[in-house]
Amino acid sequence: MQVIKYMFQPHGDVRGQLVALEEFKDIPFTIKRVYYMYDTGEGVRRGFHAHKSLEQILICIHGSCKILLDNGTEKKVVPLEKPYEGLYVNNNMWREMFDFSPDAVLMVLASELYDESDYIRNYDEFLKFVKEK
Ligand code: TYD
């Protein structure tokens, strides 16, 4: 499984760092939605779904967390620890987020608006879905 992690270019000077993200330049899709998670409780694991067509980039803009990626045959755990790194998560990929530090803010850039019908929330259904592809 190929893990695509983008390293964004911070504009740093004596004042600090600034990261700018533009669609089709830094992000390979139209950014139709942004959401973020914070105040994630200790030991919480979330996600547990795949998407039929949604593409996303996950950026832990503060603190740290880990992402489990599972394409149905292979699993990989990717740590997100820097505000300038973005993990690309394609469709047909089961994902779980865990090991959130208490100060973690996980921001997600998404290629589509929220659509519950794009979710596959059952793991066996996911395996069936990727097998049929
Ligand atoms: P949920 O899918 O449970 O999050 P996770 O996959 O991280 O476990 O989403 C939590 C709630 O937020 C749920 O009621 C749906 C809602 N939600 C939106 O309204 N819009 C969104 O873009 C997202 C991602 C979730």
PDB file of C-alpha atoms and ligand atoms in Angstrom:
ATOM      1  CA  MET A   1       0.000   0.000   0.000  1.00  0.00           C
ATOM      2  CA  GLN A   2       1.354   3.397  -0.977  1.00  0.00           C
ATOM      3  CA  VAL A   3       1.042   6.034   1.751  1.00  0.00           C
ATOM      4  CA  ILE A   4       0.954   9.577   0.354  1.00  0.00           C
ATOM      5  CA  LYS A   5       2.091  12.133   2.882  1.00  0.00           C
ATOM      6  CA  TYR A   6       2.393  15.708   1.700  1.00  0.00           C
ATOM      7  CA  MET A   7       4.990  17.965   3.279  1.00  0.00           C
ATOM      8  CA  PHE A   8       3.604  21.478   2.930  1.00  0.00           C
ATOM      9  CA  GLN A   9       6.011  24.386   2.618  1.00  0.00           C
ATOM     10  CA  PRO A  10       5.754  26.673   5.643  1.00  0.00           C
ATOM     11  CA  HIS A  11       6.405  30.377   5.062  1.00  0.00           C
ATOM     12  CA  GLY A  12       8.613  30.905   8.078  1.00  0.00           C
ATOM     13  CA  ASP A  13      10.220  34.081   9.301  1.00  0.00           C
ATOM     14  CA  VAL A  14      11.095  35.634  12.653  1.00  0.00           C
ATOM     15  CA  ARG A  15       7.369  35.935  13.445  1.00  0.00           C
ATOM     16  CA  GLY A  16       6.739  32.199  13.132  1.00  0.00           C
ATOM     17  CA  GLN A  17       5.244  29.835  10.551  1.00  0.00           C
ATOM     18  CA  LEU A  18       2.379  30.092   8.096  1.00  0.00           C
ATOM     19  CA  VAL A  19       1.104  27.293   5.845  1.00  0.00           C
ATOM     20  CA  ALA A  20      -1.171  28.096   2.895  1.00  0.00           C
ATOM     21  CA  LEU A  21      -3.039  25.358   1.026  1.00  0.00           C
ATOM     22  CA  GLU A  22      -4.574  25.893  -2.392  1.00  0.00           C
ATOM     23  CA  GLU A  23      -6.678  23.434  -4.330  1.00  0.00           C
ATOM     24  CA  PHE A  24      -4.926  21.777  -7.293  1.00  0.00           C
ATOM     25  CA  LYS A  25      -1.627  23.270  -6.147  1.00  0.00           C
ATOM     26  CA  ASP A  26      -1.036  21.842  -2.671  1.00  0.00           C
ATOM     27  CA  ILE A  27      -4.228  19.763  -2.507  1.00  0.00           C
ATOM     28  CA  PRO A  28      -5.090  17.436  -5.438  1.00  0.00           C
ATOM     29  CA  PHE A  29      -8.854  18.103  -5.366  1.00  0.00           C
ATOM     30  CA  THR A  30     -11.456  20.828  -4.941  1.00  0.00           C
ATOM     31  CA  ILE A  31     -11.810  21.560  -1.236  1.00  0.00           C
ATOM     32  CA  LYS A  32     -15.569  21.503  -0.688  1.00  0.00           C
ATOM     33  CA  ARG A  33     -15.515  20.941   3.066  1.00  0.00           C
ATOM     34  CA  VAL A  34     -13.254  21.423   6.060  1.00  0.00           C
ATOM     35  CA  TYR A  35     -13.890  19.849   9.450  1.00  0.00           C
ATOM     36  CA  TYR A  36     -11.784  19.288  12.531  1.00  0.00           C
ATOM     37  CA  MET A  37     -11.749  17.263  15.707  1.00  0.00           C
ATOM     38  CA  TYR A  38     -10.475  18.480  19.057  1.00  0.00           C
ATOM     39  CA  ASP A  39     -10.959  17.676  22.754  1.00  0.00           C
ATOM     40  CA  THR A  40     -10.759  14.008  21.774  1.00  0.00           C
ATOM     41  CA  GLY A  41     -10.947  11.933  24.949  1.00  0.00           C
ATOM     42  CA  GLU A  42      -8.084   9.784  26.132  1.00  0.00           C
ATOM     43  CA  GLY A  43      -8.128   6.338  24.537  1.00  0.00           C
ATOM     44  CA  VAL A  44     -10.803   7.318  22.005  1.00  0.00           C
ATOM     45  CA  ARG A  45     -10.668   5.657  18.637  1.00  0.00           C
ATOM     46  CA  ARG A  46     -12.871   7.059  15.884  1.00  0.00           C
ATOM     47  CA  GLY A  47     -13.462   6.830  12.180  1.00  0.00           C
ATOM     48  CA  PHE A  48     -14.231   3.149  11.512  1.00  0.00           C
ATOM     49  CA  HIS A  49     -15.441   3.783   7.990  1.00  0.00           C
ATOM     50  CA  ALA A  50     -14.463   4.057   4.343  1.00  0.00           C
ATOM     51  CA  HIS A  51     -15.856   6.246   1.579  1.00  0.00           C
ATOM     52  CA  LYS A  52     -17.132   5.215  -1.823  1.00  0.00           C
ATOM     53  CA  SER A  53     -15.822   8.323  -3.572  1.00  0.00           C
ATOM     54  CA  LEU A  54     -14.595  10.955  -1.072  1.00  0.00           C
ATOM     55  CA  GLU A  55     -10.947  12.028  -1.056  1.00  0.00           C
ATOM     56  CA  GLN A  56      -9.463  13.673   2.019  1.00  0.00           C
ATOM     57  CA  ILE A  57      -6.297  15.167   3.413  1.00  0.00           C
ATOM     58  CA  LEU A  58      -5.772  14.835   7.166  1.00  0.00           C
ATOM     59  CA  ILE A  59      -3.609  17.402   8.932  1.00  0.00           C
ATOM     60  CA  CYS A  60      -2.935  17.301  12.650  1.00  0.00           C
ATOM     61  CA  ILE A  61      -2.491  21.062  12.989  1.00  0.00           C
ATOM     62  CA  HIS A  62      -1.803  20.818  16.728  1.00  0.00           C
ATOM     63  CA  GLY A  63      -0.653  17.919  18.900  1.00  0.00           C
ATOM     64  CA  SER A  64      -0.458  14.433  17.445  1.00  0.00           C
ATOM     65  CA  CYS A  65      -2.501  11.372  16.557  1.00  0.00           C
ATOM     66  CA  LYS A  66      -2.212   8.167  14.553  1.00  0.00           C
ATOM     67  CA  ILE A  67      -4.174   7.021  11.523  1.00  0.00           C
ATOM     68  CA  LEU A  68      -4.777   3.395  10.612  1.00  0.00           C
ATOM     69  CA  LEU A  69      -5.216   2.904   6.874  1.00  0.00           C
ATOM     70  CA  ASP A  70      -6.608  -0.393   5.617  1.00  0.00           C
ATOM     71  CA  ASN A  71      -7.224  -1.095   1.922  1.00  0.00           C
ATOM     72  CA  GLY A  72      -8.794  -4.485   2.598  1.00  0.00           C
ATOM     73  CA  THR A  73      -5.590  -6.469   2.123  1.00  0.00           C
ATOM     74  CA  GLU A  74      -2.961  -4.361   3.872  1.00  0.00           C
ATOM     75  CA  LYS A  75      -2.918  -2.122   6.944  1.00  0.00           C
ATOM     76  CA  LYS A  76      -0.584   0.745   7.800  1.00  0.00           C
ATOM     77  CA  VAL A  77      -0.382   3.050  10.801  1.00  0.00           C
ATOM     78  CA  VAL A  78       0.693   6.593   9.979  1.00  0.00           C
ATOM     79  CA  PRO A  79       1.618   9.031  12.762  1.00  0.00           C
ATOM     80  CA  LEU A  80       0.649  12.665  12.216  1.00  0.00           C
ATOM     81  CA  GLU A  81       2.812  14.880  14.390  1.00  0.00           C
ATOM     82  CA  LYS A  82       3.552  18.050  12.454  1.00  0.00           C
ATOM     83  CA  PRO A  83       1.246  20.880  11.341  1.00  0.00           C
ATOM     84  CA  TYR A  84       2.939  20.928   7.909  1.00  0.00           C
ATOM     85  CA  GLU A  85       2.270  17.298   6.978  1.00  0.00           C
ATOM     86  CA  GLY A  86      -0.891  16.073   5.301  1.00  0.00           C
ATOM     87  CA  LEU A  87      -1.986  12.480   4.823  1.00  0.00           C
ATOM     88  CA  TYR A  88      -3.881  11.813   1.622  1.00  0.00           C
ATOM     89  CA  VAL A  89      -6.680   9.291   2.120  1.00  0.00           C
ATOM     90  CA  ASN A  90      -8.338   8.059  -1.030  1.00  0.00           C
ATOM     91  CA  ASN A  91     -11.762   6.499  -1.363  1.00  0.00           C
ATOM     92  CA  ASN A  92     -12.079   2.734  -0.742  1.00  0.00           C
ATOM     93  CA  MET A  93      -9.822   3.024   2.288  1.00  0.00           C
ATOM     94  CA  TRP A  94     -10.910   2.005   5.787  1.00  0.00           C
ATOM     95  CA  ARG A  95      -9.588   4.489   8.359  1.00  0.00           C
ATOM     96  CA  GLU A  96      -9.398   4.706  12.120  1.00  0.00           C
ATOM     97  CA  MET A  97      -7.964   7.596  14.135  1.00  0.00           C
ATOM     98  CA  PHE A  98      -6.462   6.994  17.569  1.00  0.00           C
ATOM     99  CA  ASP A  99      -3.727   7.928  20.071  1.00  0.00           C
ATOM    100  CA  PHE A 100      -4.827  11.567  20.108  1.00  0.00           C
ATOM    101  CA  SER A 101      -2.701  13.755  22.378  1.00  0.00           C
ATOM    102  CA  PRO A 102      -4.909  15.843  24.709  1.00  0.00           C
ATOM    103  CA  ASP A 103      -4.097  18.988  22.679  1.00  0.00           C
ATOM    104  CA  ALA A 104      -4.640  17.359  19.251  1.00  0.00           C
ATOM    105  CA  VAL A 105      -6.579  19.204  16.568  1.00  0.00           C
ATOM    106  CA  LEU A 106      -7.089  16.998  13.526  1.00  0.00           C
ATOM    107  CA  MET A 107      -8.237  18.988  10.515  1.00  0.00           C
ATOM    108  CA  VAL A 108      -9.647  17.301   7.417  1.00  0.00           C
ATOM    109  CA  LEU A 109      -9.923  18.775   3.925  1.00  0.00           C
ATOM    110  CA  ALA A 110     -12.562  16.936   1.931  1.00  0.00           C
ATOM    111  CA  SER A 111     -13.387  16.795  -1.779  1.00  0.00           C
ATOM    112  CA  GLU A 112     -17.167  16.630  -1.254  1.00  0.00           C
ATOM    113  CA  LEU A 113     -19.858  17.950   1.054  1.00  0.00           C
ATOM    114  CA  TYR A 114     -21.021  15.703   3.877  1.00  0.00           C
ATOM    115  CA  ASP A 115     -23.038  12.818   2.446  1.00  0.00           C
ATOM    116  CA  GLU A 116     -23.932   9.876   4.668  1.00  0.00           C
ATOM    117  CA  SER A 117     -24.677   7.729   1.584  1.00  0.00           C
ATOM    118  CA  ASP A 118     -20.969   7.886   0.639  1.00  0.00           C
ATOM    119  CA  TYR A 119     -19.978   6.151   3.908  1.00  0.00           C
ATOM    120  CA  ILE A 120     -19.302   2.436   4.354  1.00  0.00           C
ATOM    121  CA  ARG A 121     -19.509   1.956   8.111  1.00  0.00           C
ATOM    122  CA  ASN A 122     -19.553  -1.836   8.229  1.00  0.00           C
ATOM    123  CA  TYR A 123     -16.148  -3.542   7.874  1.00  0.00           C
ATOM    124  CA  ASP A 124     -17.496  -6.685   6.174  1.00  0.00           C
ATOM    125  CA  GLU A 125     -19.377  -4.499   3.703  1.00  0.00           C
ATOM    126  CA  PHE A 126     -16.147  -2.610   3.061  1.00  0.00           C
ATOM    127  CA  LEU A 127     -14.261  -5.858   2.326  1.00  0.00           C
ATOM    128  CA  LYS A 128     -17.048  -6.902  -0.048  1.00  0.00           C
ATOM    129  CA  PHE A 129     -17.001  -3.460  -1.701  1.00  0.00           C
ATOM    130  CA  VAL A 130     -13.234  -3.491  -2.405  1.00  0.00           C
ATOM    131  CA  LYS A 131     -13.318  -7.121  -3.576  1.00  0.00           C
ATOM    132  CA  GLU A 132     -15.988  -6.294  -6.140  1.00  0.00           C
ATOM    133  CA  LYS A 133     -13.922  -3.350  -7.470  1.00  0.00           C
TER     134      LYS A 133
HETATM  135  P1  TYD B   1     -18.676  10.733  12.700  1.00  0.00           P
HETATM  136  O1  TYD B   1     -18.853  10.265  11.298  1.00  0.00           O
HETATM  137  O2  TYD B   1     -19.213   9.890  13.795  1.00  0.00           O
HETATM  138  O3  TYD B   1     -17.136  11.017  12.961  1.00  0.00           O
HETATM  139  P2  TYD B   1     -15.913   9.955  12.932  1.00  0.00           P
HETATM  140  O4  TYD B   1     -15.921   9.328  11.597  1.00  0.00           O
HETATM  141  O5  TYD B   1     -14.710  10.793  13.142  1.00  0.00           O
HETATM  142  O6  TYD B   1     -16.121   8.976  14.053  1.00  0.00           O
HETATM  143  O7  TYD B   1     -19.276  12.202  12.811  1.00  0.00           O
HETATM  144  C1  TYD B   1     -19.674  12.759  14.033  1.00  0.00           C
HETATM  145  C2  TYD B   1     -20.924  13.592  13.826  1.00  0.00           C
HETATM  146  O8  TYD B   1     -20.637  14.723  13.024  1.00  0.00           O
HETATM  147  C3  TYD B   1     -22.030  12.830  13.128  1.00  0.00           C
HETATM  148  O9  TYD B   1     -23.248  13.177  13.758  1.00  0.00           O
HETATM  149  C4  TYD B   1     -22.025  13.368  11.722  1.00  0.00           C
HETATM  150  C5  TYD B   1     -21.496  14.763  11.898  1.00  0.00           C
HETATM  151  N1  TYD B   1     -20.744  15.274  10.756  1.00  0.00           N
HETATM  152  C6  TYD B   1     -21.266  16.317  10.003  1.00  0.00           C
HETATM  153  O10 TYD B   1     -22.376  16.811  10.248  1.00  0.00           O
HETATM  154  N2  TYD B   1     -20.536  16.797   8.957  1.00  0.00           N
HETATM  155  C7  TYD B   1     -19.318  16.308   8.642  1.00  0.00           C
HETATM  156  O11 TYD B   1     -18.678  16.799   7.686  1.00  0.00           O
HETATM  157  C8  TYD B   1     -18.787  15.222   9.426  1.00  0.00           C
HETATM  158  C9  TYD B   1     -17.442  14.624   9.112  1.00  0.00           C
HETATM  159  C10 TYD B   1     -19.530  14.733  10.472  1.00  0.00           C
END
